Amino acid sequence: MELEGIIGKIRGRGYKATPQRVAVLEAISAEQHQSLEGIRSRCPGVGMVTVYRTLDLLSGLGLVRRLDLGDGPRYELAEDHHHHLICEDCGSVAEFEQCPLDPRQLPEVGGDFEVRAHSLEVYGRCSACR
Amino acid sequence: MELEGIIGKIRGRGYKATPQRVAVLEAISAEQHQSLEGIRSRCPGVGMVTVYRTLDLLSGLGLVRRLDLGDGPRYELAEDHHHHLICEDCGSVAEFEQCPLDPRQLPEVGGDFEVRAHSLEVYGRCSACR
DNA sequence: CCGTAACTGAAAAAAAATTTCAATAAGGTA
DNA sequence: TACCTTATTGAAATTTTTTTTCAGTTACGG
């Protein structure tokens, strides 16, 4: 759990590491790609408004990623580089680490676009649904 | 413009090609990755509920893709295979055709996951913002 | 410690999405 | 062509989600 590092980044950028923000962060780190509801239920003491604002802040800082995998928005820690396998039948989401991007081609795609990050979602059917 | 083909697919699956659905389809095809508001303003005669339902239907049929590029949901025709360059400064969205995925690696990522499609978003800064 | 600017949260408001249901119309059939 | 059946539409109401407001609170540098 690298929460310490993330908290350090929050402070480093001039924001306060309040208990509420830390609680939201812990909630997010408990499980990847959670719904808002899931996050909220993991930090019941934090007001809804603060959860929204904290997610905005952390997304803006690039510490948290916001996903749309079909239903409502989902959130996850942006620490590690990984991608998603989304089952179109049951909606389950799995992750995989091995990035199938060809690194030689990525810099070319954009011309003078400065690439900073990327996000890949793979859709299909999971083994259980086959 | 391949609307005829898409309309054929709607009918082929047993759904009716109503004027409202065609109007929504034309609105979507007018510009890629539009917001709901943009689509609505391009087919003012179609009620909001019908727009929502049509987008659900077309997404379900795989004819339209739903995106989350940062702000609200966006939609585009799913005909052609392309990906997105999203500028984190100004929010502009560009497309590119050349898919940088290594096709040899993709089948392996999922184990027994059956891959049907994928979606790639590249984040960074556009040339204008540099 | 103190002071201050950043932060929180309850309530209210606004925005977005969904449900309901009576009326309508597409598209097959005779 | 007229008809019939069933899918579809849309206005209104409802529900859900997100944002705004603002008075009170707190983190943290000095």
PDB file of C-alpha atoms (C1' of nucleotides) in Angstrom:
ATOM      1  CA  MET A   1       0.000   0.000   0.000  1.00  0.00           C
ATOM      2  CA  GLU A   2       1.576   3.193  -1.205  1.00  0.00           C
ATOM      3  CA  LEU A   3      -0.789   5.627   0.391  1.00  0.00           C
ATOM      4  CA  GLU A   4       2.046   7.447   2.096  1.00  0.00           C
ATOM      5  CA  GLY A   5       3.536   8.362  -1.229  1.00  0.00           C
ATOM      6  CA  ILE A   6       0.238   9.578  -2.551  1.00  0.00           C
ATOM      7  CA  ILE A   7      -0.401  11.650   0.535  1.00  0.00           C
ATOM      8  CA  GLY A   8       3.019  13.145   0.084  1.00  0.00           C
ATOM      9  CA  LYS A   9       2.131  14.174  -3.435  1.00  0.00           C
ATOM     10  CA  ILE A  10      -1.042  15.837  -2.244  1.00  0.00           C
ATOM     11  CA  ARG A  11       0.902  17.878   0.255  1.00  0.00           C
ATOM     12  CA  GLY A  12       3.662  18.529  -2.204  1.00  0.00           C
ATOM     13  CA  ARG A  13       1.238  20.209  -4.539  1.00  0.00           C
ATOM     14  CA  GLY A  14       0.040  22.507  -1.811  1.00  0.00           C
ATOM     15  CA  TYR A  15      -3.134  20.707  -0.811  1.00  0.00           C
ATOM     16  CA  LYS A  16      -3.961  19.604   2.689  1.00  0.00           C
ATOM     17  CA  ALA A  17      -3.933  15.970   3.616  1.00  0.00           C
ATOM     18  CA  THR A  18      -7.138  16.001   5.606  1.00  0.00           C
ATOM     19  CA  PRO A  19      -8.494  12.886   7.310  1.00  0.00           C
ATOM     20  CA  GLN A  20     -11.378  12.896   4.861  1.00  0.00           C
ATOM     21  CA  ARG A  21      -9.088  12.830   1.883  1.00  0.00           C
ATOM     22  CA  VAL A  22      -7.052  10.066   3.398  1.00  0.00           C
ATOM     23  CA  ALA A  23     -10.211   8.110   4.129  1.00  0.00           C
ATOM     24  CA  VAL A  24     -11.359   8.415   0.518  1.00  0.00           C
ATOM     25  CA  LEU A  25      -7.933   7.382  -0.637  1.00  0.00           C
ATOM     26  CA  GLU A  26      -8.010   4.304   1.572  1.00  0.00           C
ATOM     27  CA  ALA A  27     -11.446   3.470   0.266  1.00  0.00           C
ATOM     28  CA  ILE A  28     -10.249   3.688  -3.313  1.00  0.00           C
ATOM     29  CA  SER A  29      -7.167   1.645  -2.624  1.00  0.00           C
ATOM     30  CA  ALA A  30      -9.250  -1.133  -1.097  1.00  0.00           C
ATOM     31  CA  GLU A  31     -10.395  -2.293  -4.517  1.00  0.00           C
ATOM     32  CA  GLN A  32      -9.821  -1.254  -8.087  1.00  0.00           C
ATOM     33  CA  HIS A  33     -12.545   0.155 -10.364  1.00  0.00           C
ATOM     34  CA  GLN A  34     -15.107   0.761  -7.683  1.00  0.00           C
ATOM     35  CA  SER A  35     -18.315   2.651  -8.191  1.00  0.00           C
ATOM     36  CA  LEU A  36     -18.963   5.836  -6.306  1.00  0.00           C
ATOM     37  CA  GLU A  37     -21.351   3.971  -4.103  1.00  0.00           C
ATOM     38  CA  GLY A  38     -18.689   1.437  -3.232  1.00  0.00           C
ATOM     39  CA  ILE A  39     -16.241   4.141  -2.295  1.00  0.00           C
ATOM     40  CA  ARG A  40     -18.803   5.976  -0.250  1.00  0.00           C
ATOM     41  CA  SER A  41     -19.723   2.909   1.736  1.00  0.00           C
ATOM     42  CA  ARG A  42     -16.070   2.405   2.608  1.00  0.00           C
ATOM     43  CA  CYS A  43     -15.764   5.821   4.183  1.00  0.00           C
ATOM     44  CA  PRO A  44     -19.162   6.448   5.730  1.00  0.00           C
ATOM     45  CA  GLY A  45     -17.902   9.300   7.838  1.00  0.00           C
ATOM     46  CA  VAL A  46     -17.077  11.438   4.839  1.00  0.00           C
ATOM     47  CA  GLY A  47     -19.791  13.591   3.338  1.00  0.00           C
ATOM     48  CA  MET A  48     -20.896  12.998  -0.201  1.00  0.00           C
ATOM     49  CA  VAL A  49     -19.791  16.428  -1.308  1.00  0.00           C
ATOM     50  CA  THR A  50     -16.316  15.819  -0.010  1.00  0.00           C
ATOM     51  CA  VAL A  51     -16.111  12.488  -1.778  1.00  0.00           C
ATOM     52  CA  TYR A  52     -17.001  14.150  -5.056  1.00  0.00           C
ATOM     53  CA  ARG A  53     -14.536  16.923  -4.484  1.00  0.00           C
ATOM     54  CA  THR A  54     -11.774  14.578  -3.437  1.00  0.00           C
ATOM     55  CA  LEU A  55     -12.262  12.441  -6.514  1.00  0.00           C
ATOM     56  CA  ASP A  56     -12.052  15.550  -8.652  1.00  0.00           C
ATOM     57  CA  LEU A  57      -8.908  16.636  -6.888  1.00  0.00           C
ATOM     58  CA  LEU A  58      -7.193  13.286  -7.093  1.00  0.00           C
ATOM     59  CA  SER A  59      -8.163  12.807 -10.712  1.00  0.00           C
ATOM     60  CA  GLY A  60      -6.861  16.258 -11.497  1.00  0.00           C
ATOM     61  CA  LEU A  61      -3.573  15.397  -9.844  1.00  0.00           C
ATOM     62  CA  GLY A  62      -3.405  12.211 -11.845  1.00  0.00           C
ATOM     63  CA  LEU A  63      -3.372  10.049  -8.734  1.00  0.00           C
ATOM     64  CA  VAL A  64      -6.725   8.478  -9.437  1.00  0.00           C
ATOM     65  CA  ARG A  65      -8.195   7.366 -12.719  1.00  0.00           C
ATOM     66  CA  ARG A  66     -11.809   7.708 -13.610  1.00  0.00           C
ATOM     67  CA  LEU A  67     -13.240   4.991 -15.827  1.00  0.00           C
ATOM     68  CA  ASP A  68     -16.390   4.433 -17.801  1.00  0.00           C
ATOM     69  CA  LEU A  69     -16.778   0.720 -18.299  1.00  0.00           C
ATOM     70  CA  GLY A  70     -20.411   0.719 -19.258  1.00  0.00           C
ATOM     71  CA  ASP A  71     -22.484   1.597 -16.221  1.00  0.00           C
ATOM     72  CA  GLY A  72     -21.738   4.617 -14.088  1.00  0.00           C
ATOM     73  CA  PRO A  73     -18.302   6.066 -13.416  1.00  0.00           C
ATOM     74  CA  ARG A  74     -15.700   4.023 -11.617  1.00  0.00           C
ATOM     75  CA  TYR A  75     -12.458   4.954  -9.959  1.00  0.00           C
ATOM     76  CA  GLU A  76      -9.143   3.369  -9.243  1.00  0.00           C
ATOM     77  CA  LEU A  77      -5.649   4.211  -8.099  1.00  0.00           C
ATOM     78  CA  ALA A  78      -3.512   5.312 -11.014  1.00  0.00           C
ATOM     79  CA  GLU A  79      -0.293   3.968  -9.545  1.00  0.00           C
ATOM     80  CA  ASP A  80       0.252   0.891 -11.586  1.00  0.00           C
ATOM     81  CA  HIS A  81      -0.059   0.559 -15.289  1.00  0.00           C
ATOM     82  CA  HIS A  82      -2.703  -1.943 -16.267  1.00  0.00           C
ATOM     83  CA  HIS A  83      -5.683  -2.364 -18.564  1.00  0.00           C
ATOM     84  CA  HIS A  84      -9.159  -3.827 -18.408  1.00  0.00           C
ATOM     85  CA  LEU A  85     -10.992  -6.839 -19.726  1.00  0.00           C
ATOM     86  CA  ILE A  86     -14.691  -6.089 -19.711  1.00  0.00           C
ATOM     87  CA  CYS A  87     -17.212  -8.846 -20.194  1.00  0.00           C
ATOM     88  CA  GLU A  88     -20.099  -7.639 -22.299  1.00  0.00           C
ATOM     89  CA  ASP A  89     -22.374 -10.335 -20.931  1.00  0.00           C
ATOM     90  CA  CYS A  90     -21.988 -10.150 -17.175  1.00  0.00           C
ATOM     91  CA  GLY A  91     -20.241  -6.806 -16.848  1.00  0.00           C
ATOM     92  CA  SER A  92     -17.368  -8.170 -14.808  1.00  0.00           C
ATOM     93  CA  VAL A  93     -14.074  -6.346 -15.019  1.00  0.00           C
ATOM     94  CA  ALA A  94     -10.678  -7.969 -14.821  1.00  0.00           C
ATOM     95  CA  GLU A  95      -7.253  -6.484 -15.165  1.00  0.00           C
ATOM     96  CA  PHE A  96      -4.154  -7.444 -17.009  1.00  0.00           C
ATOM     97  CA  GLU A  97      -0.661  -6.089 -16.731  1.00  0.00           C
ATOM     98  CA  GLN A  98       0.930  -7.044 -19.972  1.00  0.00           C
ATOM     99  CA  CYS A  99       0.482  -3.996 -22.161  1.00  0.00           C
ATOM    100  CA  PRO A 100      -0.040  -5.074 -25.766  1.00  0.00           C
ATOM    101  CA  LEU A 101       0.836  -1.656 -27.145  1.00  0.00           C
ATOM    102  CA  ASP A 102       3.688  -1.529 -29.534  1.00  0.00           C
ATOM    103  CA  PRO A 103       5.857   1.185 -27.996  1.00  0.00           C
ATOM    104  CA  ARG A 104       7.466   1.948 -31.302  1.00  0.00           C
ATOM    105  CA  GLN A 105       4.182   2.921 -32.871  1.00  0.00           C
ATOM    106  CA  LEU A 106       2.725   4.991 -30.095  1.00  0.00           C
ATOM    107  CA  PRO A 107       5.002   8.000 -30.470  1.00  0.00           C
ATOM    108  CA  GLU A 108       4.150   8.215 -34.126  1.00  0.00           C
ATOM    109  CA  VAL A 109       0.434   8.271 -33.899  1.00  0.00           C
ATOM    110  CA  GLY A 110       0.117  11.811 -32.709  1.00  0.00           C
ATOM    111  CA  GLY A 111       2.434  13.817 -34.846  1.00  0.00           C
ATOM    112  CA  ASP A 112       3.214  16.681 -32.505  1.00  0.00           C
ATOM    113  CA  PHE A 113       0.884  15.422 -29.810  1.00  0.00           C
ATOM    114  CA  GLU A 114       2.815  14.898 -26.587  1.00  0.00           C
ATOM    115  CA  VAL A 115       1.830  11.506 -25.223  1.00  0.00           C
ATOM    116  CA  ARG A 116       1.681  11.249 -21.453  1.00  0.00           C
ATOM    117  CA  ALA A 117      -0.452   8.212 -20.746  1.00  0.00           C
ATOM    118  CA  HIS A 118      -2.869   5.814 -22.320  1.00  0.00           C
ATOM    119  CA  SER A 119      -5.813   3.685 -21.398  1.00  0.00           C
ATOM    120  CA  LEU A 120      -6.904   0.467 -23.045  1.00  0.00           C
ATOM    121  CA  GLU A 121     -10.123  -1.435 -22.603  1.00  0.00           C
ATOM    122  CA  VAL A 122     -10.702  -4.834 -24.150  1.00  0.00           C
ATOM    123  CA  TYR A 123     -14.278  -5.986 -24.623  1.00  0.00           C
ATOM    124  CA  GLY A 124     -15.526  -9.503 -25.083  1.00  0.00           C
ATOM    125  CA  ARG A 125     -16.755 -12.460 -23.042  1.00  0.00           C
ATOM    126  CA  CYS A 126     -15.196 -13.798 -19.908  1.00  0.00           C
ATOM    127  CA  SER A 127     -14.512 -17.478 -19.427  1.00  0.00           C
ATOM    128  CA  ALA A 128     -17.484 -17.883 -17.107  1.00  0.00           C
ATOM    129  CA  CYS A 129     -19.899 -16.553 -19.709  1.00  0.00           C
ATOM    130  CA  ARG A 130     -18.627 -18.699 -22.548  1.00  0.00           C
TER     131      ARG A 130
ATOM    132  CA  MET B   1     -22.185   8.022 -45.229  1.00  0.00           C
ATOM    133  CA  GLU B   2     -23.171   4.468 -44.475  1.00  0.00           C
ATOM    134  CA  LEU B   3     -26.463   5.103 -42.769  1.00  0.00           C
ATOM    135  CA  GLU B   4     -28.280   2.783 -45.121  1.00  0.00           C
ATOM    136  CA  GLY B   5     -26.216  -0.126 -43.955  1.00  0.00           C
ATOM    137  CA  ILE B   6     -26.780   0.705 -40.329  1.00  0.00           C
ATOM    138  CA  ILE B   7     -30.510   1.055 -40.859  1.00  0.00           C
ATOM    139  CA  GLY B   8     -30.465  -2.313 -42.517  1.00  0.00           C
ATOM    140  CA  LYS B   9     -28.842  -3.804 -39.478  1.00  0.00           C
ATOM    141  CA  ILE B  10     -31.489  -2.324 -37.220  1.00  0.00           C
ATOM    142  CA  ARG B  11     -34.220  -3.887 -39.307  1.00  0.00           C
ATOM    143  CA  GLY B  12     -32.303  -7.092 -39.657  1.00  0.00           C
ATOM    144  CA  ARG B  13     -32.311  -7.536 -35.923  1.00  0.00           C
ATOM    145  CA  GLY B  14     -36.048  -7.115 -35.762  1.00  0.00           C
ATOM    146  CA  TYR B  15     -36.239  -3.486 -34.704  1.00  0.00           C
ATOM    147  CA  LYS B  16     -38.158  -0.831 -36.540  1.00  0.00           C
ATOM    148  CA  ALA B  17     -36.348   1.865 -38.429  1.00  0.00           C
ATOM    149  CA  THR B  18     -38.478   4.730 -37.222  1.00  0.00           C
ATOM    150  CA  PRO B  19     -37.897   8.298 -38.379  1.00  0.00           C
ATOM    151  CA  GLN B  20     -36.771   9.170 -34.878  1.00  0.00           C
ATOM    152  CA  ARG B  21     -34.118   6.516 -34.870  1.00  0.00           C
ATOM    153  CA  VAL B  22     -32.911   7.565 -38.266  1.00  0.00           C
ATOM    154  CA  ALA B  23     -32.803  11.183 -37.124  1.00  0.00           C
ATOM    155  CA  VAL B  24     -30.695  10.263 -34.104  1.00  0.00           C
ATOM    156  CA  LEU B  25     -28.441   8.222 -36.318  1.00  0.00           C
ATOM    157  CA  GLU B  26     -27.974  11.126 -38.689  1.00  0.00           C
ATOM    158  CA  ALA B  27     -27.226  13.384 -35.765  1.00  0.00           C
ATOM    159  CA  ILE B  28     -24.562  11.015 -34.492  1.00  0.00           C
ATOM    160  CA  SER B  29     -23.016  10.583 -37.903  1.00  0.00           C
ATOM    161  CA  ALA B  30     -22.714  14.335 -38.345  1.00  0.00           C
ATOM    162  CA  GLU B  31     -19.745  14.448 -35.985  1.00  0.00           C
ATOM    163  CA  GLN B  32     -17.769  11.955 -33.972  1.00  0.00           C
ATOM    164  CA  HIS B  33     -17.658  11.916 -30.154  1.00  0.00           C
ATOM    165  CA  GLN B  34     -20.524  14.263 -29.582  1.00  0.00           C
ATOM    166  CA  SER B  35     -22.120  14.962 -26.250  1.00  0.00           C
ATOM    167  CA  LEU B  36     -25.730  14.098 -25.639  1.00  0.00           C
ATOM    168  CA  GLU B  37     -26.578  17.753 -25.882  1.00  0.00           C
ATOM    169  CA  GLY B  38     -24.947  17.979 -29.265  1.00  0.00           C
ATOM    170  CA  ILE B  39     -26.880  15.028 -30.546  1.00  0.00           C
ATOM    171  CA  ARG B  40     -30.123  16.345 -29.163  1.00  0.00           C
ATOM    172  CA  SER B  41     -29.681  19.731 -30.800  1.00  0.00           C
ATOM    173  CA  ARG B  42     -29.181  18.018 -34.146  1.00  0.00           C
ATOM    174  CA  CYS B  43     -32.533  16.258 -33.973  1.00  0.00           C
ATOM    175  CA  PRO B  44     -34.789  18.707 -32.150  1.00  0.00           C
ATOM    176  CA  GLY B  45     -37.919  16.899 -33.171  1.00  0.00           C
ATOM    177  CA  VAL B  46     -37.024  13.776 -31.254  1.00  0.00           C
ATOM    178  CA  GLY B  47     -37.979  13.587 -27.601  1.00  0.00           C
ATOM    179  CA  MET B  48     -35.322  13.215 -24.956  1.00  0.00           C
ATOM    180  CA  VAL B  49     -36.568   9.838 -23.866  1.00  0.00           C
ATOM    181  CA  THR B  50     -36.323   8.518 -27.372  1.00  0.00           C
ATOM    182  CA  VAL B  51     -32.804   9.796 -27.771  1.00  0.00           C
ATOM    183  CA  TYR B  52     -31.771   7.979 -24.613  1.00  0.00           C
ATOM    184  CA  ARG B  53     -33.509   4.817 -25.709  1.00  0.00           C
ATOM    185  CA  THR B  54     -32.078   4.971 -29.194  1.00  0.00           C
ATOM    186  CA  LEU B  55     -28.563   5.409 -27.885  1.00  0.00           C
ATOM    187  CA  ASP B  56     -29.085   2.413 -25.631  1.00  0.00           C
ATOM    188  CA  LEU B  57     -30.388   0.382 -28.529  1.00  0.00           C
ATOM    189  CA  LEU B  58     -27.627   1.334 -30.930  1.00  0.00           C
ATOM    190  CA  SER B  59     -24.950   0.792 -28.317  1.00  0.00           C
ATOM    191  CA  GLY B  60     -26.418  -2.575 -27.532  1.00  0.00           C
ATOM    192  CA  LEU B  61     -26.312  -3.506 -31.185  1.00  0.00           C
ATOM    193  CA  GLY B  62     -22.705  -2.393 -31.349  1.00  0.00           C
ATOM    194  CA  LEU B  63     -23.481   0.240 -33.962  1.00  0.00           C
ATOM    195  CA  VAL B  64     -22.648   3.155 -31.718  1.00  0.00           C
ATOM    196  CA  ARG B  65     -19.869   3.486 -29.188  1.00  0.00           C
ATOM    197  CA  ARG B  66     -20.214   5.283 -25.917  1.00  0.00           C
ATOM    198  CA  LEU B  67     -17.134   7.089 -24.636  1.00  0.00           C
ATOM    199  CA  ASP B  68     -16.041   8.793 -21.469  1.00  0.00           C
ATOM    200  CA  LEU B  69     -13.288  11.194 -22.347  1.00  0.00           C
ATOM    201  CA  GLY B  70     -13.386  13.230 -19.187  1.00  0.00           C
ATOM    202  CA  ASP B  71     -16.589  15.215 -19.054  1.00  0.00           C
ATOM    203  CA  GLY B  72     -19.936  13.593 -19.658  1.00  0.00           C
ATOM    204  CA  PRO B  73     -20.627  10.661 -21.971  1.00  0.00           C
ATOM    205  CA  ARG B  74     -20.018  10.999 -25.647  1.00  0.00           C
ATOM    206  CA  TYR B  75     -21.135   8.936 -28.603  1.00  0.00           C
ATOM    207  CA  GLU B  76     -19.870   8.075 -32.027  1.00  0.00           C
ATOM    208  CA  LEU B  77     -20.512   5.713 -34.883  1.00  0.00           C
ATOM    209  CA  ALA B  78     -18.715   2.439 -34.343  1.00  0.00           C
ATOM    210  CA  GLU B  79     -18.177   1.773 -38.022  1.00  0.00           C
ATOM    211  CA  ASP B  80     -14.537   2.461 -38.362  1.00  0.00           C
ATOM    212  CA  HIS B  81     -11.764   1.379 -36.081  1.00  0.00           C
ATOM    213  CA  HIS B  82      -9.957   4.335 -34.606  1.00  0.00           C
ATOM    214  CA  HIS B  83      -8.678   5.678 -31.316  1.00  0.00           C
ATOM    215  CA  HIS B  84      -8.537   8.981 -29.507  1.00  0.00           C
ATOM    216  CA  LEU B  85      -5.964  11.575 -28.605  1.00  0.00           C
ATOM    217  CA  ILE B  86      -7.259  13.591 -25.685  1.00  0.00           C
ATOM    218  CA  CYS B  87      -5.593  16.828 -24.694  1.00  0.00           C
ATOM    219  CA  GLU B  88      -5.520  17.177 -20.939  1.00  0.00           C
ATOM    220  CA  ASP B  89      -5.159  20.935 -21.185  1.00  0.00           C
ATOM    221  CA  CYS B  90      -7.862  22.049 -23.580  1.00  0.00           C
ATOM    222  CA  GLY B  91      -9.965  18.901 -23.690  1.00  0.00           C
ATOM    223  CA  SER B  92      -9.922  18.633 -27.451  1.00  0.00           C
ATOM    224  CA  VAL B  93     -10.289  15.196 -28.964  1.00  0.00           C
ATOM    225  CA  ALA B  94      -8.615  14.019 -32.146  1.00  0.00           C
ATOM    226  CA  GLU B  95      -8.655  10.651 -33.789  1.00  0.00           C
ATOM    227  CA  PHE B  96      -6.045   8.449 -35.299  1.00  0.00           C
ATOM    228  CA  GLU B  97      -6.398   5.373 -37.415  1.00  0.00           C
ATOM    229  CA  GLN B  98      -3.136   3.606 -37.016  1.00  0.00           C
ATOM    230  CA  CYS B  99      -3.722   1.135 -34.225  1.00  0.00           C
ATOM    231  CA  PRO B 100      -0.566   0.728 -32.165  1.00  0.00           C
ATOM    232  CA  LEU B 101      -1.698  -2.549 -30.629  1.00  0.00           C
ATOM    233  CA  ASP B 102       0.509  -5.495 -31.211  1.00  0.00           C
ATOM    234  CA  PRO B 103      -1.967  -8.042 -32.593  1.00  0.00           C
ATOM    235  CA  ARG B 104       0.194 -10.915 -31.493  1.00  0.00           C
ATOM    236  CA  GLN B 105      -0.049  -9.929 -27.859  1.00  0.00           C
ATOM    237  CA  LEU B 106      -3.717  -9.147 -27.640  1.00  0.00           C
ATOM    238  CA  PRO B 107      -5.013 -12.712 -27.837  1.00  0.00           C
ATOM    239  CA  GLU B 108      -2.722 -13.714 -25.011  1.00  0.00           C
ATOM    240  CA  VAL B 109      -3.667 -11.133 -22.482  1.00  0.00           C
ATOM    241  CA  GLY B 110      -6.932 -12.649 -21.458  1.00  0.00           C
ATOM    242  CA  GLY B 111      -6.299 -16.342 -21.126  1.00  0.00           C
ATOM    243  CA  ASP B 112      -9.723 -17.733 -21.946  1.00  0.00           C
ATOM    244  CA  PHE B 113     -11.272 -14.329 -22.361  1.00  0.00           C
ATOM    245  CA  GLU B 114     -12.803 -14.028 -25.815  1.00  0.00           C
ATOM    246  CA  VAL B 115     -11.728 -10.708 -27.277  1.00  0.00           C
ATOM    247  CA  ARG B 116     -14.253  -8.955 -29.457  1.00  0.00           C
ATOM    248  CA  ALA B 117     -13.163  -5.340 -29.558  1.00  0.00           C
ATOM    249  CA  HIS B 118     -10.948  -2.830 -27.877  1.00  0.00           C
ATOM    250  CA  SER B 119     -10.777   0.839 -27.168  1.00  0.00           C
ATOM    251  CA  LEU B 120      -7.669   2.935 -26.705  1.00  0.00           C
ATOM    252  CA  GLU B 121      -7.379   6.476 -25.435  1.00  0.00           C
ATOM    253  CA  VAL B 122      -4.124   8.374 -25.441  1.00  0.00           C
ATOM    254  CA  TYR B 123      -3.768  11.317 -23.079  1.00  0.00           C
ATOM    255  CA  GLY B 124      -1.339  14.165 -23.318  1.00  0.00           C
ATOM    256  CA  ARG B 125      -1.060  17.663 -24.796  1.00  0.00           C
ATOM    257  CA  CYS B 126      -2.038  18.690 -28.249  1.00  0.00           C
ATOM    258  CA  SER B 127       0.231  20.728 -30.460  1.00  0.00           C
ATOM    259  CA  ALA B 128      -1.767  23.901 -29.865  1.00  0.00           C
ATOM    260  CA  CYS B 129      -1.319  23.652 -26.101  1.00  0.00           C
ATOM    261  CA  ARG B 130       2.396  23.061 -26.191  1.00  0.00           C
TER     262      ARG B 130
ATOM    263  C1'  DC C   1       0.346  28.294  19.822  1.00  0.00           C
ATOM    264  C1'  DC C   2      -1.991  31.542  16.265  1.00  0.00           C
ATOM    265  C1'  DG C   3      -3.795  33.080  12.155  1.00  0.00           C
ATOM    266  C1'  DT C   4      -5.403  32.301   7.880  1.00  0.00           C
ATOM    267  C1'  DA C   5      -6.467  30.172   3.879  1.00  0.00           C
ATOM    268  C1'  DA C   6      -8.087  25.807   2.666  1.00  0.00           C
ATOM    269  C1'  DC C   7     -11.447  22.596   3.655  1.00  0.00           C
ATOM    270  C1'  DT C   8     -15.918  20.299   5.137  1.00  0.00           C
ATOM    271  C1'  DG C   9     -20.777  19.150   5.199  1.00  0.00           C
ATOM    272  C1'  DA C  10     -25.879  19.972   5.411  1.00  0.00           C
ATOM    273  C1'  DA C  11     -29.269  21.704   2.738  1.00  0.00           C
ATOM    274  C1'  DA C  12     -30.906  23.302  -1.435  1.00  0.00           C
ATOM    275  C1'  DA C  13     -30.661  23.497  -6.284  1.00  0.00           C
ATOM    276  C1'  DA C  14     -29.618  21.935 -10.691  1.00  0.00           C
ATOM    277  C1'  DA C  15     -28.767  18.507 -13.994  1.00  0.00           C
ATOM    278  C1'  DA C  16     -29.100  13.961 -15.821  1.00  0.00           C
ATOM    279  C1'  DA C  17     -31.382   9.723 -16.437  1.00  0.00           C
ATOM    280  C1'  DT C  18     -35.371   6.599 -15.879  1.00  0.00           C
ATOM    281  C1'  DT C  19     -40.199   5.092 -15.353  1.00  0.00           C
ATOM    282  C1'  DT C  20     -44.981   5.152 -16.598  1.00  0.00           C
ATOM    283  C1'  DC C  21     -48.655   4.810 -19.609  1.00  0.00           C
ATOM    284  C1'  DA C  22     -51.849   6.312 -23.090  1.00  0.00           C
ATOM    285  C1'  DA C  23     -51.512   7.372 -27.903  1.00  0.00           C
ATOM    286  C1'  DT C  24     -49.200   6.463 -32.283  1.00  0.00           C
ATOM    287  C1'  DA C  25     -47.182   4.242 -36.254  1.00  0.00           C
ATOM    288  C1'  DA C  26     -44.026   0.684 -38.639  1.00  0.00           C
ATOM    289  C1'  DG C  27     -44.170  -3.169 -41.276  1.00  0.00           C
ATOM    290  C1'  DG C  28     -46.030  -7.705 -42.111  1.00  0.00           C
ATOM    291  C1'  DT C  29     -50.314  -9.875 -43.946  1.00  0.00           C
ATOM    292  C1'  DA C  30     -54.408 -10.630 -46.589  1.00  0.00           C
TER     293       DA C  30
ATOM    294  C1'  DT D   1     -54.647  -1.030 -50.191  1.00  0.00           C
ATOM    295  C1'  DA D   2     -56.507  -1.616 -45.739  1.00  0.00           C
ATOM    296  C1'  DC D   3     -55.904  -3.788 -41.589  1.00  0.00           C
ATOM    297  C1'  DC D   4     -53.796  -5.640 -37.470  1.00  0.00           C
ATOM    298  C1'  DT D   5     -50.445  -6.497 -34.116  1.00  0.00           C
ATOM    299  C1'  DT D   6     -46.834  -5.136 -31.629  1.00  0.00           C
ATOM    300  C1'  DA D   7     -43.052  -2.157 -31.088  1.00  0.00           C
ATOM    301  C1'  DT D   8     -42.312   2.545 -30.368  1.00  0.00           C
ATOM    302  C1'  DT D   9     -42.977   7.331 -28.970  1.00  0.00           C
ATOM    303  C1'  DG D  10     -43.320  11.350 -25.844  1.00  0.00           C
ATOM    304  C1'  DA D  11     -45.095  14.224 -22.006  1.00  0.00           C
ATOM    305  C1'  DA D  12     -45.085  14.245 -17.293  1.00  0.00           C
ATOM    306  C1'  DA D  13     -43.627  12.614 -13.120  1.00  0.00           C
ATOM    307  C1'  DT D  14     -40.067  10.410 -10.611  1.00  0.00           C
ATOM    308  C1'  DT D  15     -35.656   9.051  -9.318  1.00  0.00           C
ATOM    309  C1'  DT D  16     -30.820   9.436  -9.311  1.00  0.00           C
ATOM    310  C1'  DT D  17     -26.679  11.951  -9.695  1.00  0.00           C
ATOM    311  C1'  DT D  18     -23.943  16.000  -9.354  1.00  0.00           C
ATOM    312  C1'  DT D  19     -23.124  20.797  -8.193  1.00  0.00           C
ATOM    313  C1'  DT D  20     -23.659  25.093  -5.617  1.00  0.00           C
ATOM    314  C1'  DT D  21     -23.860  27.740  -1.480  1.00  0.00           C
ATOM    315  C1'  DC D  22     -22.275  29.248   2.754  1.00  0.00           C
ATOM    316  C1'  DA D  23     -21.463  29.112   7.643  1.00  0.00           C
ATOM    317  C1'  DG D  24     -18.552  26.634  10.593  1.00  0.00           C
ATOM    318  C1'  DT D  25     -14.158  23.937  11.118  1.00  0.00           C
ATOM    319  C1'  DT D  26      -9.341  22.571  10.672  1.00  0.00           C
ATOM    320  C1'  DA D  27      -4.609  21.695   8.759  1.00  0.00           C
ATOM    321  C1'  DC D  28      -0.322  23.463   8.934  1.00  0.00           C
ATOM    322  C1'  DG D  29       3.318  27.154   8.163  1.00  0.00           C
ATOM    323  C1'  DG D  30       5.226  30.635  10.874  1.00  0.00           C
TER     324       DG D  30
END
